[in-house]
C-alpha cells in the first residue's frame, strides 16, 4: 500500500472517530465528518468504504444525505437534539455574547439546510442504496464522489419482480393445462 492511500485511510479513520464523537457531543457535527470519512475511504479502502455505507446506523443516513433527502422523523430528531445541545452550550457560554450569537447563527443555518432537504417516507428512504463499487451497471446513477445509486424507487424494483413472477406463473399454468 502506498503512502497516499495510508494517509487517506488514516484520515478516514480520524473523521469516522470524530463523527462518532459528534453523535454524543452537541457542538461537534456528525454529518460533515461522515461525508469526509466516506470520501477518504472511497479513495483508500473499498472495505471500509463499504462498511460505512452499509453501517446499521450511519449507512442509510449517508444514503439519504447523498440523495438530498431525509425522513421527517429523522429531521425532527436531528433538529431537536441539535437545538437542545446548542441551547445548553449557549446557556453555559452566556457570558460570551459573541459565542452565543455564533452558535445561534450556526443552528439557524443547519435548521434551514435540514428543512430544505426533501422529506421522504421511511419506505422510500430504505429503497435507495449506495454501492462502493464504481462499476458501470445498467440502471446505476452516478453520484458525487464516484458512488452510484441503485434502485431509484422501490416501486420500480417491485414491478420488475412482479412481472417476472407473473410470467413464471403463466408458464406454469400453461404446462399444467397441457
Coordinates of N, CA and C in Angstrom, one line a residue, residues 59-133:
X59 N -25.3 4.1 7.6 CA -25.4 3.7 6.2 C -26.6 4.4 5.5
X60 N -27.8 4.2 6.1 CA -29.0 4.8 5.5 C -28.9 6.4 5.6
X61 N -28.4 6.9 6.7 CA -28.2 8.3 6.9 C -27.4 8.9 5.7
X62 N -26.2 8.2 5.4 CA -25.4 8.7 4.3 C -26.1 8.6 3.0
X63 N -26.8 7.5 2.8 CA -27.5 7.4 1.5 C -28.5 8.5 1.3
X64 N -29.3 8.7 2.4 CA -30.3 9.8 2.3 C -29.6 11.1 2.1
X65 N -28.5 11.4 2.7 CA -27.8 12.7 2.5 C -27.3 12.8 1.1
X66 N -26.8 11.7 0.5 CA -26.3 11.8 -0.9 C -27.5 12.1 -1.8
X67 N -28.7 11.7 -1.4 CA -29.9 11.9 -2.3 C -30.6 13.2 -1.9
X68 N -30.0 14.0 -1.0 CA -30.6 15.3 -0.6 C -32.0 15.1 0.0
X69 N -32.1 14.1 0.8 CA -33.4 13.8 1.4 C -33.3 13.3 2.8
X70 N -34.4 13.3 3.6 CA -34.3 12.9 5.0 C -35.8 12.5 5.4
X71 N -35.9 11.5 6.2 CA -37.2 11.2 6.7 C -37.7 12.3 7.7
X72 N -39.0 12.5 7.8 CA -39.5 13.5 8.6 C -39.1 13.3 10.1
X73 N -39.1 12.0 10.5 CA -38.8 11.6 11.9 C -37.3 11.9 12.1
X74 N -36.4 11.7 11.2 CA -35.0 12.0 11.3 C -34.8 13.5 11.4
X75 N -35.6 14.2 10.6 CA -35.4 15.7 10.6 C -35.8 16.2 12.0
X76 N -36.9 15.8 12.6 CA -37.4 16.2 13.9 C -36.4 15.9 15.0
X77 N -35.9 14.6 14.9 CA -35.0 14.1 15.9 C -33.7 14.9 15.8
X78 N -33.2 15.1 14.6 CA -31.9 15.8 14.5 C -32.0 17.3 14.9
X79 N -33.1 17.9 14.5 CA -33.3 19.3 14.9 C -33.5 19.4 16.4
X80 N -34.3 18.5 17.0 CA -34.5 18.6 18.5 C -33.2 18.4 19.2
X81 N -32.4 17.4 18.9 CA -31.1 17.2 19.6 C -30.2 18.3 19.3
X82 N -30.1 18.8 18.1 CA -29.2 20.0 17.8 C -29.6 21.2 18.7
X83 N -30.9 21.5 18.7 CA -31.3 22.7 19.4 C -31.2 22.5 21.0
X84 N -31.4 21.3 21.4 CA -31.2 21.1 22.9 C -29.7 21.2 23.2
X85 N -28.8 20.6 22.4 CA -27.4 20.7 22.6 C -26.9 22.2 22.5
X86 N -27.4 22.8 21.4 CA -27.0 24.2 21.3 C -27.5 25.1 22.4
X87 N -28.7 24.9 22.8 CA -29.3 25.6 23.9 C -28.4 25.5 25.2
X88 N -28.0 24.2 25.5 CA -27.2 24.0 26.7 C -25.9 24.7 26.5
X89 N -25.3 24.6 25.3 CA -24.0 25.3 25.1 C -24.2 26.8 25.2
X90 N -25.2 27.4 24.6 CA -25.5 28.8 24.7 C -25.7 29.3 26.2
X91 N -26.4 28.5 26.9 CA -26.6 28.8 28.4 C -25.3 28.8 29.1
X92 N -24.4 27.8 28.8 CA -23.1 27.7 29.5 C -22.2 28.8 29.1
X93 N -22.3 29.3 27.9 CA -21.5 30.4 27.4 C -22.2 31.7 27.4
X94 N -23.2 31.9 28.2 CA -24.0 33.1 28.3 C -23.2 34.3 28.6
X95 N -22.0 34.2 29.2 CA -21.1 35.3 29.5 C -20.4 35.8 28.2
X96 N -20.3 35.0 27.2 CA -19.6 35.4 26.0 C -20.6 35.6 24.9
X97 N -21.1 36.8 24.7 CA -22.2 37.0 23.8 C -21.9 36.7 22.4
X98 N -20.7 36.9 21.9 CA -20.3 36.6 20.5 C -20.3 35.2 20.3
X99 N -20.0 34.3 21.2 CA -20.1 32.9 21.0 C -21.5 32.4 21.0
X100 N -22.4 33.0 21.8 CA -23.8 32.6 21.8 C -24.4 33.0 20.4
X101 N -24.1 34.2 19.9 CA -24.6 34.6 18.6 C -24.0 33.7 17.5
X102 N -22.8 33.3 17.6 CA -22.2 32.4 16.6 C -22.9 31.0 16.6
X103 N -23.2 30.5 17.8 CA -23.9 29.2 17.9 C -25.3 29.3 17.4
X104 N -25.9 30.4 17.7 CA -27.3 30.6 17.2 C -27.3 30.7 15.6
X105 N -26.4 31.4 15.1 CA -26.3 31.5 13.6 C -26.0 30.1 13.0
X106 N -25.1 29.4 13.6 CA -24.9 28.0 13.1 C -26.1 27.2 13.2
X107 N -26.8 27.2 14.3 CA -28.0 26.4 14.5 C -29.1 26.8 13.5
X108 N -29.3 28.1 13.2 CA -30.3 28.5 12.3 C -29.9 28.1 10.9
X109 N -28.6 28.2 10.5 CA -28.2 27.7 9.2 C -28.4 26.2 9.0
X110 N -28.1 25.4 10.0 CA -28.3 24.0 9.9 C -29.8 23.7 9.9
X111 N -30.6 24.4 10.6 CA -32.0 24.2 10.6 C -32.6 24.5 9.2
X112 N -32.2 25.6 8.6 CA -32.6 25.9 7.2 C -32.2 24.8 6.2
X113 N -31.0 24.3 6.4 CA -30.5 23.3 5.5 C -31.3 22.0 5.6
X114 N -31.5 21.6 6.8 CA -32.2 20.3 7.1 C -33.7 20.4 6.6
X115 N -34.3 21.6 6.8 CA -35.7 21.7 6.4 C -35.8 21.8 4.9
X116 N -34.7 22.2 4.2 CA -34.7 22.3 2.7 C -34.5 20.9 2.1
X117 N -34.1 19.9 2.8 CA -33.9 18.6 2.3 C -35.3 18.0 2.0
X118 N -35.4 17.2 0.9 CA -36.6 16.6 0.5 C -37.1 15.6 1.6
X119 N -38.3 15.7 2.0 CA -38.9 14.8 3.0 C -39.4 13.5 2.3
X120 N -39.0 12.4 2.9 CA -39.4 11.1 2.3 C -39.9 10.2 3.4
X121 N -40.7 9.2 3.0 CA -41.1 8.2 4.0 C -40.0 7.2 4.3
X122 N -40.1 6.5 5.4 CA -39.0 5.5 5.7 C -38.9 4.5 4.6
X123 N -40.0 4.1 4.0 CA -40.0 3.1 2.9 C -39.3 3.6 1.7
X124 N -39.5 4.9 1.3 CA -38.8 5.5 0.2 C -37.3 5.5 0.5
X125 N -36.9 5.9 1.7 CA -35.6 6.0 2.1 C -34.9 4.7 2.1
X126 N -35.5 3.6 2.5 CA -34.9 2.3 2.6 C -34.7 1.7 1.2
X127 N -35.5 2.2 0.2 CA -35.4 1.6 -1.1 C -34.1 2.1 -1.9
X128 N -33.4 3.1 -1.4 CA -32.3 3.6 -2.0 C -31.0 3.1 -1.4
X129 N -30.1 2.6 -2.2 CA -28.9 2.1 -1.6 C -27.7 2.6 -2.4
X130 N -26.6 2.8 -1.7 CA -25.3 3.2 -2.4 C -24.4 2.0 -2.5
X131 N -23.7 2.0 -3.6 CA -22.7 0.9 -3.8 C -21.3 1.5 -3.8
X132 N -20.3 0.9 -3.1 CA -19.0 1.5 -3.1 C -18.2 1.2 -4.3
X133 N -18.7 0.3 -5.2 CA -18.0 0.0 -6.4 C -18.3 1.0 -7.5

